[in-house]
PDB file of C-alpha atoms in Angstrom:
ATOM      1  CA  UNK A  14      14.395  68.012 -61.184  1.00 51.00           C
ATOM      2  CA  UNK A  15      10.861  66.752 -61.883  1.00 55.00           C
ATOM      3  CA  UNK A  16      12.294  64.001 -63.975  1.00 63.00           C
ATOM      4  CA  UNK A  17      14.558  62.797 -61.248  1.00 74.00           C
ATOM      5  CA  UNK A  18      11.966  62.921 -58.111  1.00 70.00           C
ATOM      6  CA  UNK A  19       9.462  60.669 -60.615  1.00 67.00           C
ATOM      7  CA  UNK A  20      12.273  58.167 -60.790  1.00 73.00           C
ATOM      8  CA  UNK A  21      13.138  58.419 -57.730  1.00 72.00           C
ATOM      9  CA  UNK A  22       9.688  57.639 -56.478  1.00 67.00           C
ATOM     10  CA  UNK A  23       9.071  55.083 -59.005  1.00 69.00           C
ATOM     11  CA  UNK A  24      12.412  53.141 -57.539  1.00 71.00           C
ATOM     12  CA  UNK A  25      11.471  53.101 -53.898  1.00 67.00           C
ATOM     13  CA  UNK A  26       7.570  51.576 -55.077  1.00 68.00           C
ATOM     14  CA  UNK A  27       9.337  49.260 -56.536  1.00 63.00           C
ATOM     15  CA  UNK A  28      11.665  48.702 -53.476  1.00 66.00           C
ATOM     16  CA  UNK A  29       8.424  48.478 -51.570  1.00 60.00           C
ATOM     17  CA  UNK A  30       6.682  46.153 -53.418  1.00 63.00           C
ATOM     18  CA  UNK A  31       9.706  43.884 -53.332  1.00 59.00           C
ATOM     19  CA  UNK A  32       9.719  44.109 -49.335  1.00 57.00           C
ATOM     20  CA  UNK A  33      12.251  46.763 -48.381  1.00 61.00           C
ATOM     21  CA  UNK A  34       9.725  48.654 -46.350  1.00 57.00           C
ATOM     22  CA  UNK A  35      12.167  49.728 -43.647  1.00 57.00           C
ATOM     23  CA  UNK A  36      15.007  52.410 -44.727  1.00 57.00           C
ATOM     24  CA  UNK A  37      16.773  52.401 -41.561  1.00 58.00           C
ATOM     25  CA  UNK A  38      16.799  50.066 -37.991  1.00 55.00           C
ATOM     26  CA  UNK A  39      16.157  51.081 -34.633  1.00 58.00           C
ATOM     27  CA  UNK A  40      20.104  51.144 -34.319  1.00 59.00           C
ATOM     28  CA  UNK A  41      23.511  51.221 -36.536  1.00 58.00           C
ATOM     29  CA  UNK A  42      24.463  47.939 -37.390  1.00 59.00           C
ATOM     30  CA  UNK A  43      28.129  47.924 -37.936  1.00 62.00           C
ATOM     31  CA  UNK A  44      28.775  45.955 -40.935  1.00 57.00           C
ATOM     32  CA  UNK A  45      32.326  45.165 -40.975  1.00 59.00           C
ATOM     33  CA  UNK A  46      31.715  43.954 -36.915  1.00 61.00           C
ATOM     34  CA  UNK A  47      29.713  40.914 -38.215  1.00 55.00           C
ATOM     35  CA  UNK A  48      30.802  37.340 -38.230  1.00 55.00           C
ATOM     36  CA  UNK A  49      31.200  36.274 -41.566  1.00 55.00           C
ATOM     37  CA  UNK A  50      29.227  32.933 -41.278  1.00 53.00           C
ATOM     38  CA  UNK A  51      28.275  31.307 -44.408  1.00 53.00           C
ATOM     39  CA  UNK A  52      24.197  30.643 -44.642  1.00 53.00           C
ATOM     40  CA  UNK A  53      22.468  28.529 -43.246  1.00 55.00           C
ATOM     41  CA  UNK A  54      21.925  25.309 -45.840  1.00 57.00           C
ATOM     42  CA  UNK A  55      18.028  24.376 -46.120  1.00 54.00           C
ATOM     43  CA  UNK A  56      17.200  20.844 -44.346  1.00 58.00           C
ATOM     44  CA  UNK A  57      15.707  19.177 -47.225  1.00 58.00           C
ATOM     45  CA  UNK A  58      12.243  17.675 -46.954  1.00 57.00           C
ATOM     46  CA  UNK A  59      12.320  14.141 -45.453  1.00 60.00           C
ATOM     47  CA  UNK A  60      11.171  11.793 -47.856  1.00 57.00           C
ATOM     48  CA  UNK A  61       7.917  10.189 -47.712  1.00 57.00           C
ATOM     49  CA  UNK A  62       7.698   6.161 -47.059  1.00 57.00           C
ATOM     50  CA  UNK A  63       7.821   4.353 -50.069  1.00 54.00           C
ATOM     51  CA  UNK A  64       4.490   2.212 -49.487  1.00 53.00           C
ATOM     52  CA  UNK A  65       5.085  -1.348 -49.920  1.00 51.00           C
ATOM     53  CA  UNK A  66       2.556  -4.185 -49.979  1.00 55.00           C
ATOM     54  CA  UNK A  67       1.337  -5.655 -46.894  1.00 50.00           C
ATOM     55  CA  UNK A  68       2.291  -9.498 -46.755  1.00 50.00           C
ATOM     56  CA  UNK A  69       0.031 -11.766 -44.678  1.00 50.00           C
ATOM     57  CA  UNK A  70       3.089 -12.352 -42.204  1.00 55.00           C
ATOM     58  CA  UNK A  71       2.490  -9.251 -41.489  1.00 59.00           C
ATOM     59  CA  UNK A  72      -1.196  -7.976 -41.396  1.00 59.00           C
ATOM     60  CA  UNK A  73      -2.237  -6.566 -37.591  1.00 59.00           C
ATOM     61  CA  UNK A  74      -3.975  -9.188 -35.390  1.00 60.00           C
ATOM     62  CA  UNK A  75      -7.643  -9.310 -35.345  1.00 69.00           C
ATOM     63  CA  UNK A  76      -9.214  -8.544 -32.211  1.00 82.00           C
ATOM     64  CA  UNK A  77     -10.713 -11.742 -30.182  1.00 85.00           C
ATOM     65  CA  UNK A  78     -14.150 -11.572 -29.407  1.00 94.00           C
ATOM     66  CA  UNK A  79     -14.081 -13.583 -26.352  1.00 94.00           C
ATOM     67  CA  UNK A  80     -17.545 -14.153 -25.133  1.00 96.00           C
ATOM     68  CA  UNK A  81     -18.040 -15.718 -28.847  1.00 97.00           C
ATOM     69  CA  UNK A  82     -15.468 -17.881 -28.347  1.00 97.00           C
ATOM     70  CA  UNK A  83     -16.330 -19.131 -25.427  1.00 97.00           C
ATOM     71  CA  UNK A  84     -20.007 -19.329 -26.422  1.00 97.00           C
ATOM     72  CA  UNK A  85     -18.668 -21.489 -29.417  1.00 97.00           C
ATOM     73  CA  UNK A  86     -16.330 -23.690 -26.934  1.00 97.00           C
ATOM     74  CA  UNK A  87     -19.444 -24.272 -24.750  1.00 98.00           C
ATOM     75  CA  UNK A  88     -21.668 -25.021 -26.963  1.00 97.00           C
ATOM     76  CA  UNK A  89     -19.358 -28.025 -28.178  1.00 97.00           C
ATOM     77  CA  UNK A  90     -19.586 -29.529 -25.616  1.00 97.00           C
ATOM     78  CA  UNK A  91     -22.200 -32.331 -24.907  1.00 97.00           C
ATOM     79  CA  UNK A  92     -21.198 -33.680 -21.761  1.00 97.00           C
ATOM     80  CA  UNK A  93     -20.206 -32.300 -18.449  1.00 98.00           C
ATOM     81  CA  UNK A  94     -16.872 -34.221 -18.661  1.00 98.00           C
ATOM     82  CA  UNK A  95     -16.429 -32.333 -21.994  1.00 98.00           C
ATOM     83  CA  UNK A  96     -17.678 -28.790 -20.740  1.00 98.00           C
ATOM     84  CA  UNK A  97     -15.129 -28.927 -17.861  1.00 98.00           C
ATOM     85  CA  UNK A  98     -12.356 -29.920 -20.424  1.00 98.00           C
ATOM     86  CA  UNK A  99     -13.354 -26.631 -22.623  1.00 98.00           C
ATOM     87  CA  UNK A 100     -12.980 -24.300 -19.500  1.00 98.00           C
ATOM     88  CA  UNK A 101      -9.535 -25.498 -18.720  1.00 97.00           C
ATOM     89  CA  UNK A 102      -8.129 -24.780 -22.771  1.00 97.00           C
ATOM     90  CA  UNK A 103      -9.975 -21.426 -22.683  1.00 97.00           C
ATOM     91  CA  UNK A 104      -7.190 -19.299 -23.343  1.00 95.00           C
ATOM     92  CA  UNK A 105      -8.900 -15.999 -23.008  1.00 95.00           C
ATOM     93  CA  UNK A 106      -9.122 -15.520 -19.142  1.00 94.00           C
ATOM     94  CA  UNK A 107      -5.871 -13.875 -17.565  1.00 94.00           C
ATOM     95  CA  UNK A 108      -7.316 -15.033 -13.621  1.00 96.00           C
ATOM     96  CA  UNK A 109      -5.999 -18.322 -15.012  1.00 94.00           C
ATOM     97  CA  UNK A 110      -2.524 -16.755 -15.009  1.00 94.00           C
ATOM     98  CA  UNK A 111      -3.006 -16.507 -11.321  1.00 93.00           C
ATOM     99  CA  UNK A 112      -4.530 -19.352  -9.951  1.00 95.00           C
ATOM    100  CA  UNK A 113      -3.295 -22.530  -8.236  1.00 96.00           C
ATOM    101  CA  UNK A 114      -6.043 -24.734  -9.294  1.00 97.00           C
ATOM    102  CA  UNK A 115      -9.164 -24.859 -11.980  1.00 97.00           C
ATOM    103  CA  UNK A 116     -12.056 -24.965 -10.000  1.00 98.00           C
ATOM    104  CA  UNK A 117     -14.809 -26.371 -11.310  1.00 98.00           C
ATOM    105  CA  UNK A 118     -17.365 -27.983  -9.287  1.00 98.00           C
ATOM    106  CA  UNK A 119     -18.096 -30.810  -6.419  1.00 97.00           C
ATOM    107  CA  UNK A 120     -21.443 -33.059  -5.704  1.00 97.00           C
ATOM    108  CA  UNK A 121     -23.647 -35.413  -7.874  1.00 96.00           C
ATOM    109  CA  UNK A 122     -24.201 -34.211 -10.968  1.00 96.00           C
ATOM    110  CA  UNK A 123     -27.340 -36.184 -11.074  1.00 96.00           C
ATOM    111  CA  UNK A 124     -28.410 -34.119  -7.378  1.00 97.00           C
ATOM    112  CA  UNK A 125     -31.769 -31.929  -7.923  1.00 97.00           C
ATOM    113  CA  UNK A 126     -30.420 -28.914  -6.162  1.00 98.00           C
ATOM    114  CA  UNK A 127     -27.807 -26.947  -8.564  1.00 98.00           C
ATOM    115  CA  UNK A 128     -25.793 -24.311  -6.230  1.00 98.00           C
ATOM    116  CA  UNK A 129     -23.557 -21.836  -8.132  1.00 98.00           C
ATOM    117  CA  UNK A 130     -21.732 -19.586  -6.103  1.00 98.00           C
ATOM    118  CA  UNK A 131     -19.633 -16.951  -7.057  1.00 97.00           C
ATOM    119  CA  UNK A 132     -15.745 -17.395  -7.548  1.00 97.00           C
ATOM    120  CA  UNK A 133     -13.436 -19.744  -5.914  1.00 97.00           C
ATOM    121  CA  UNK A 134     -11.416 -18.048  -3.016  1.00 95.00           C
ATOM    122  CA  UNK A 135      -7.627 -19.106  -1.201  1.00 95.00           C
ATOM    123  CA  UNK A 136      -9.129 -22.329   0.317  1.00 96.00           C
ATOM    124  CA  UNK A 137     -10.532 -23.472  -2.738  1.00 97.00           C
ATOM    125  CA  UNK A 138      -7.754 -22.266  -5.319  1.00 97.00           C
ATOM    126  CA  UNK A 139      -6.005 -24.410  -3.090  1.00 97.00           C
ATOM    127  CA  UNK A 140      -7.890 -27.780  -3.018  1.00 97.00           C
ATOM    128  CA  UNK A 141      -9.365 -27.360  -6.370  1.00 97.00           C
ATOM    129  CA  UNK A 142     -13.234 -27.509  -5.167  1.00 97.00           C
ATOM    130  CA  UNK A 143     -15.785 -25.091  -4.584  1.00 98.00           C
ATOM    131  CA  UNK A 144     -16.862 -24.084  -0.924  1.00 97.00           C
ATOM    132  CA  UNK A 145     -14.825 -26.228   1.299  1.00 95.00           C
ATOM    133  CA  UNK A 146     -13.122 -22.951   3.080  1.00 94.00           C
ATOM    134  CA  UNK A 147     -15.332 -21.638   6.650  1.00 96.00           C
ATOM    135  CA  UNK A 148     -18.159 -20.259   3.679  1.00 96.00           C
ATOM    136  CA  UNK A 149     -18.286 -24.340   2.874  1.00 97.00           C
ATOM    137  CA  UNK A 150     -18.609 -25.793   6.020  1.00 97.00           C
ATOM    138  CA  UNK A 151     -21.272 -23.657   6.896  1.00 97.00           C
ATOM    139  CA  UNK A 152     -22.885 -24.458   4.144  1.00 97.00           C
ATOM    140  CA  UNK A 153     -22.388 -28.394   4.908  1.00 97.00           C
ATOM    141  CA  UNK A 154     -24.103 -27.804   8.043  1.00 97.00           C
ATOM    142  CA  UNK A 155     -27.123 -25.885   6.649  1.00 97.00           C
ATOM    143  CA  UNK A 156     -27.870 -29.004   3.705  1.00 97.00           C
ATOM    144  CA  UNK A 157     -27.392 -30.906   7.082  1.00 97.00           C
ATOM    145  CA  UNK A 158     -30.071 -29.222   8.787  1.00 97.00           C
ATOM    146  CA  UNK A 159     -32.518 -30.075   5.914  1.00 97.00           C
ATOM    147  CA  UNK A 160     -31.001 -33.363   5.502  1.00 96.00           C
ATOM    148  CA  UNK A 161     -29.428 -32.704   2.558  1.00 97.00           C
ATOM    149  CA  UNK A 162     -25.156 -33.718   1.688  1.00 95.00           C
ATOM    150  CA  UNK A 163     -23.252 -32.619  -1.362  1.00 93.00           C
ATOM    151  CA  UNK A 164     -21.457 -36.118  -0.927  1.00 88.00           C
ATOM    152  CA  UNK A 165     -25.181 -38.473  -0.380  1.00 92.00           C
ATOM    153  CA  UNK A 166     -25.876 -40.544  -3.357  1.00 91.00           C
ATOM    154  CA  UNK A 167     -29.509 -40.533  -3.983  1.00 93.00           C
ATOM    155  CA  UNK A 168     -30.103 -37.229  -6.068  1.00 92.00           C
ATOM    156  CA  UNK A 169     -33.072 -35.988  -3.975  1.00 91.00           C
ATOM    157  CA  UNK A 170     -30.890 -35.410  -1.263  1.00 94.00           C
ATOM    158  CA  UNK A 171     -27.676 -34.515  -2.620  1.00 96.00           C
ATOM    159  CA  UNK A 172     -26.339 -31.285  -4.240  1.00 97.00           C
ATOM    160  CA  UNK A 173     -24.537 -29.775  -7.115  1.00 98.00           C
ATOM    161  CA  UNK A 174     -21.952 -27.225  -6.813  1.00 98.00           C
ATOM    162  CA  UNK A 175     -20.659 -24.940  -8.899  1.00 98.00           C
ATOM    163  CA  UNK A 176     -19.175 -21.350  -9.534  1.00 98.00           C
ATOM    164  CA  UNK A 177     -20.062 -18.352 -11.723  1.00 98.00           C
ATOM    165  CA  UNK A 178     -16.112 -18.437 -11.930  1.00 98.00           C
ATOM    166  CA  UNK A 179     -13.378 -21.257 -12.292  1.00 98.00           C
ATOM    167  CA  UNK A 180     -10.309 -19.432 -11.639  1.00 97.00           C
ATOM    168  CA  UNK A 181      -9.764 -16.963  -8.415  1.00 97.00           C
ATOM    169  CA  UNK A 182      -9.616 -13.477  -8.536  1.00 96.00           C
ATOM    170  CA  UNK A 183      -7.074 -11.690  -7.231  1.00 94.00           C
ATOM    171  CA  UNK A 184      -7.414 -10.859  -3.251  1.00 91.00           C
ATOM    172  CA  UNK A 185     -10.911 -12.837  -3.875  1.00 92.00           C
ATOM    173  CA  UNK A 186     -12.145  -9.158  -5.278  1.00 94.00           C
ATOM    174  CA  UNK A 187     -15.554  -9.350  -7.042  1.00 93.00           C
ATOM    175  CA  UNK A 188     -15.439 -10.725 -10.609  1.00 95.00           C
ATOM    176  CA  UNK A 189     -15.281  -8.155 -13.337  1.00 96.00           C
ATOM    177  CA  UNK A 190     -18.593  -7.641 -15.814  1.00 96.00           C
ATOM    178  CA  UNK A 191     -15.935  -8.833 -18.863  1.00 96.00           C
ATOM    179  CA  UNK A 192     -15.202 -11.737 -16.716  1.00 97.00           C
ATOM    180  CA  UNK A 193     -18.557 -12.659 -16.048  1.00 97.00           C
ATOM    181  CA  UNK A 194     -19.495 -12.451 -19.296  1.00 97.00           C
ATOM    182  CA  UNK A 195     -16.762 -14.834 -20.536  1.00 97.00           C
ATOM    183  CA  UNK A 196     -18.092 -17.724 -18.649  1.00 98.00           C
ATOM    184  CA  UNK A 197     -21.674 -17.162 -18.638  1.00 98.00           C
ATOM    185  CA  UNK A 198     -22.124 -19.673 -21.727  1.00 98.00           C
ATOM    186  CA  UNK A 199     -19.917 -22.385 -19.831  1.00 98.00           C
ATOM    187  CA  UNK A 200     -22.720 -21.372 -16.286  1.00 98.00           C
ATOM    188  CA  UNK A 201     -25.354 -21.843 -19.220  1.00 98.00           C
ATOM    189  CA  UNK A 202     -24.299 -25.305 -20.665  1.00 98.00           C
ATOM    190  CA  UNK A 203     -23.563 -26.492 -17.258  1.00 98.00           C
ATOM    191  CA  UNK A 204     -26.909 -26.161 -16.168  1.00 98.00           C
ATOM    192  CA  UNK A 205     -28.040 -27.316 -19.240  1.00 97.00           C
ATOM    193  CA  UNK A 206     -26.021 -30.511 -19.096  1.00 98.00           C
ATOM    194  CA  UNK A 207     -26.211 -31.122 -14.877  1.00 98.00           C
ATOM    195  CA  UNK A 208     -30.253 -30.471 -16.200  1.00 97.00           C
ATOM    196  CA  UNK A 209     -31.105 -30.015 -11.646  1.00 97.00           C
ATOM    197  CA  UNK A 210     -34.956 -29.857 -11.108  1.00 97.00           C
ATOM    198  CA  UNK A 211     -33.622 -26.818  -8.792  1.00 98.00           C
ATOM    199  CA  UNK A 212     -31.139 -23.396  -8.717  1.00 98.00           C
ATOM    200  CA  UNK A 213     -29.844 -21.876  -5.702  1.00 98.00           C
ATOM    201  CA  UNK A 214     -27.924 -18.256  -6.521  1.00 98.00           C
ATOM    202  CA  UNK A 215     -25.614 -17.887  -3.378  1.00 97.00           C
ATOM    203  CA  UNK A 216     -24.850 -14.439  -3.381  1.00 96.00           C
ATOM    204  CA  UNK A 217     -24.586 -10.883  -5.525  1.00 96.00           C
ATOM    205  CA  UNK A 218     -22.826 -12.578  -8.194  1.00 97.00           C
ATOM    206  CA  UNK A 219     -24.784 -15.436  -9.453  1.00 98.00           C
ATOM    207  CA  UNK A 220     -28.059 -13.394  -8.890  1.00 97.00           C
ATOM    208  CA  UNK A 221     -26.187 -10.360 -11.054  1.00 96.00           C
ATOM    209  CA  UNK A 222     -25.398 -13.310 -14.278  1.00 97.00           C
ATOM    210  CA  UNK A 223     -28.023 -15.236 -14.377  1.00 98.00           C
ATOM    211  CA  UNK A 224     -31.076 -12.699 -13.493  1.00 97.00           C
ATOM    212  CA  UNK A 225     -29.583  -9.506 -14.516  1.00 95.00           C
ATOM    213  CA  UNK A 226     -29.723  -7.884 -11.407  1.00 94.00           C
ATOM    214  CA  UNK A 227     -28.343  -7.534  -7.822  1.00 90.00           C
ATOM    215  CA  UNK A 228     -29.589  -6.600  -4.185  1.00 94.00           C
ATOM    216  CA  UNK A 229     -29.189  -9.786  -2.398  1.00 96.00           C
ATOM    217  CA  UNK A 230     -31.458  -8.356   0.314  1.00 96.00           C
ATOM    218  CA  UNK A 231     -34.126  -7.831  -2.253  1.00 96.00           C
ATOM    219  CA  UNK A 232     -33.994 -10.917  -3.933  1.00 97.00           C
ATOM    220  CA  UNK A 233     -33.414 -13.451  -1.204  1.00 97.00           C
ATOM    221  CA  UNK A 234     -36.077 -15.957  -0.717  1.00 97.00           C
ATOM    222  CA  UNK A 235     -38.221 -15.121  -3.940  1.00 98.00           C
ATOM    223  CA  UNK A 236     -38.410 -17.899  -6.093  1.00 98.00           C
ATOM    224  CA  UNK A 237     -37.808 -16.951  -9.629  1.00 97.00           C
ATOM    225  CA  UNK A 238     -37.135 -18.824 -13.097  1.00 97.00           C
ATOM    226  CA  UNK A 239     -33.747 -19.409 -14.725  1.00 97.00           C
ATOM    227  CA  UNK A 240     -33.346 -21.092 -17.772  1.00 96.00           C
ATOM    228  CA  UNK A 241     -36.791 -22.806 -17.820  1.00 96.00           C
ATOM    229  CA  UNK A 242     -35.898 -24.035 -14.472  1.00 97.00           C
ATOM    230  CA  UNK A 243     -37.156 -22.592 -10.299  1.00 98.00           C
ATOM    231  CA  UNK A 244     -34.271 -20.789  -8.644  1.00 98.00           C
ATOM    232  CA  UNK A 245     -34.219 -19.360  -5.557  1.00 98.00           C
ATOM    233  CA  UNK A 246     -31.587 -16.580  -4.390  1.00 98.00           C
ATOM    234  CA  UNK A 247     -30.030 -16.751  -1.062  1.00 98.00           C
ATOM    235  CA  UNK A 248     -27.061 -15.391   1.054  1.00 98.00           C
ATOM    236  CA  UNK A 249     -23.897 -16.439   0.309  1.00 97.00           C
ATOM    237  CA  UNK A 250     -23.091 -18.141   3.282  1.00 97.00           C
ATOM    238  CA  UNK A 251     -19.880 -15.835   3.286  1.00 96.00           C
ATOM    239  CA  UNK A 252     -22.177 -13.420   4.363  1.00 97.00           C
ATOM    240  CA  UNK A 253     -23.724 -15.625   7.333  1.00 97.00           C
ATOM    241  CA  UNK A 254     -20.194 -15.650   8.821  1.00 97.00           C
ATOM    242  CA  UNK A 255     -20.051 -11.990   9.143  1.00 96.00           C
ATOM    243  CA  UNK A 256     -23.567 -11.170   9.466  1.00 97.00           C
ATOM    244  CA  UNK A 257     -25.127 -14.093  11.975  1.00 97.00           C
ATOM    245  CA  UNK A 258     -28.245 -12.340  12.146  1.00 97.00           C
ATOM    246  CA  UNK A 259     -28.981 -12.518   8.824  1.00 97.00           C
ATOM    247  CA  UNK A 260     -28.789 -16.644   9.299  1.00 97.00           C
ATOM    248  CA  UNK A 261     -32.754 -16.666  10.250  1.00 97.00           C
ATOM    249  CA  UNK A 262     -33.961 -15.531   6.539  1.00 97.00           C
ATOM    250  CA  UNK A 263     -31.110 -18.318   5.221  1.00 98.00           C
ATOM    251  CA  UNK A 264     -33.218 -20.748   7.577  1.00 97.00           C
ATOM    252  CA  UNK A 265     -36.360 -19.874   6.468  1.00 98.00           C
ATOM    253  CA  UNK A 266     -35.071 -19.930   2.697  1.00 98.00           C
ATOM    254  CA  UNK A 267     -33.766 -23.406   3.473  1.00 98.00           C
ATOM    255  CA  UNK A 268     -37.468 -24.625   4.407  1.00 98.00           C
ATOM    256  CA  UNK A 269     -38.518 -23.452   1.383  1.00 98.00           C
ATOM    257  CA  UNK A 270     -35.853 -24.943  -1.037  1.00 98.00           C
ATOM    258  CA  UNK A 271     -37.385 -28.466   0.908  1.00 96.00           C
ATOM    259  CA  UNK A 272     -40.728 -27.517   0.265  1.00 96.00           C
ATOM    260  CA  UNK A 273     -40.461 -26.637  -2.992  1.00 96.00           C
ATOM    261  CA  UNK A 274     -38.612 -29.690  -3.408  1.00 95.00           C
ATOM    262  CA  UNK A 275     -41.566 -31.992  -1.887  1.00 93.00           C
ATOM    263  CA  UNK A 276     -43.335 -30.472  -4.764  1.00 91.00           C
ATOM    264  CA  UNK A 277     -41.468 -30.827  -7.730  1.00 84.00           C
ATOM    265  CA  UNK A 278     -40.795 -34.525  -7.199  1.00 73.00           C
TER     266      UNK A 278
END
């Protein structure tokens, strides 16, 4: 009897150690009640993708860096004839997409006051030239005031016109900091080539790419330096329309854009 409960004991270990740890279930199973299904086969392990050798046809496209490119384009070109032609073939701009017209700037090139405004809006997309909507008349009739005419021929008292942006935004919403940074080196060689005596920022926007920083209320009427050259920040004359009051500090910065041009000369 002793020999038998030793085996007996040694068999279930061993029926332990190979996983039949439970003598009974929780209820009868009924053997000859089962469906006599064959078992399940094994799904076997999807093969891995044979590498193959990347052919040039076929290698992922390089990301653009498209301030460099237009930095590049810019810096090509050596007249303002030339710079204008650059803008239009820059292909890395989707407001282009959008617009009616390239918009790219109005006045004598040769005029001592350089304006740059912000973006074109319906009136200009249409017509192709900056400020000629109400913002543009008004600001017709302030030059008048200080006898000054984007159209006169004599430079000193004549203007330059010009946009931070050639194409319209959408709705006329504010330009985007990856626009404006796009066409910052065309605003650069345009000044550069136009080479005015004089700036005038019009608004948030020009004030925000060429200086850095915004707060048109802050900044209007201070005479600053950009590009080795006096600028003075005023209101867009956007802004006049729907804030009249605000036209006596654009009169008094209009006396002293004159002055300051009396100076320079």
């Amino acid at each position: 009897m002793t020999d038998t409960y030793w085996s007996d004991l040694a068999a279930l270990d061993w029926q332990v150690e190979l996983g039949a740890d439970e003598a009974i279930l929780d209820a009868p199973v009924d053997r000859y009640a089962l469906e006599d299904k064959a078992p399940a086969k094994a799904k076997p392990p999807k093969a891995a993708p044979a590498k193959t050798q990347t052919s040039a046809a076929h290698t992922p496209p390089t990301e653009v860096d498209s301030v460099a490119v237009a930095r590049a384009a810019a810096e090509a070109a050596s007249d303002i004839e030339g710079l204008a032609a650059a803008m239009t073939a820059y292909p890395h701009c989707d407001l282009k997409e959008g617009a009616r017209n390239f918009v790219f700037a109005d006045g004598n090139p040769a005029a001592r006051v350089m304006i740059v405004g912000e973006a074109p809006g319906r009136d200009e997309d249409l017509a192709g030239l900056p400020f000629v909507g109400k913002a543009g008349q008004l600001l017709d009739r302030m030059l008048a005031a200080i006898d000054m005419d984007r159209a006169h021929p004599e430079a000193a008292q004549s203007v330059y016109i010009t946009n931070v942006l050639p194409w319209r935004p959408p709705q006329n919403r504010t330009p985007e900091p990856s626009e404006i940074a796009m066409f910052l080196p065309f605003l650069e060689a345009h000044i550069r080539l136009a080479a005015p005596d004089l700036l005038v920022l019009m608004g948030n926007t020009p004030c925000q790419t060429l200086l850095g920083r915004a707060g048109i209320t802050r900044l209007r009427g201070n005479w600053t330096d950009v590009l080795d050259r006096p600028a003075l920040p005023m209101f867009h004359p956007a802004y006049l329309l729907r804030q009249p009051a605000a036209k006596r500090d654009a009169w008094a910065d209009l006396l002293s854009l004159k002055a300051r041009l009396r100076e320079t000369k």
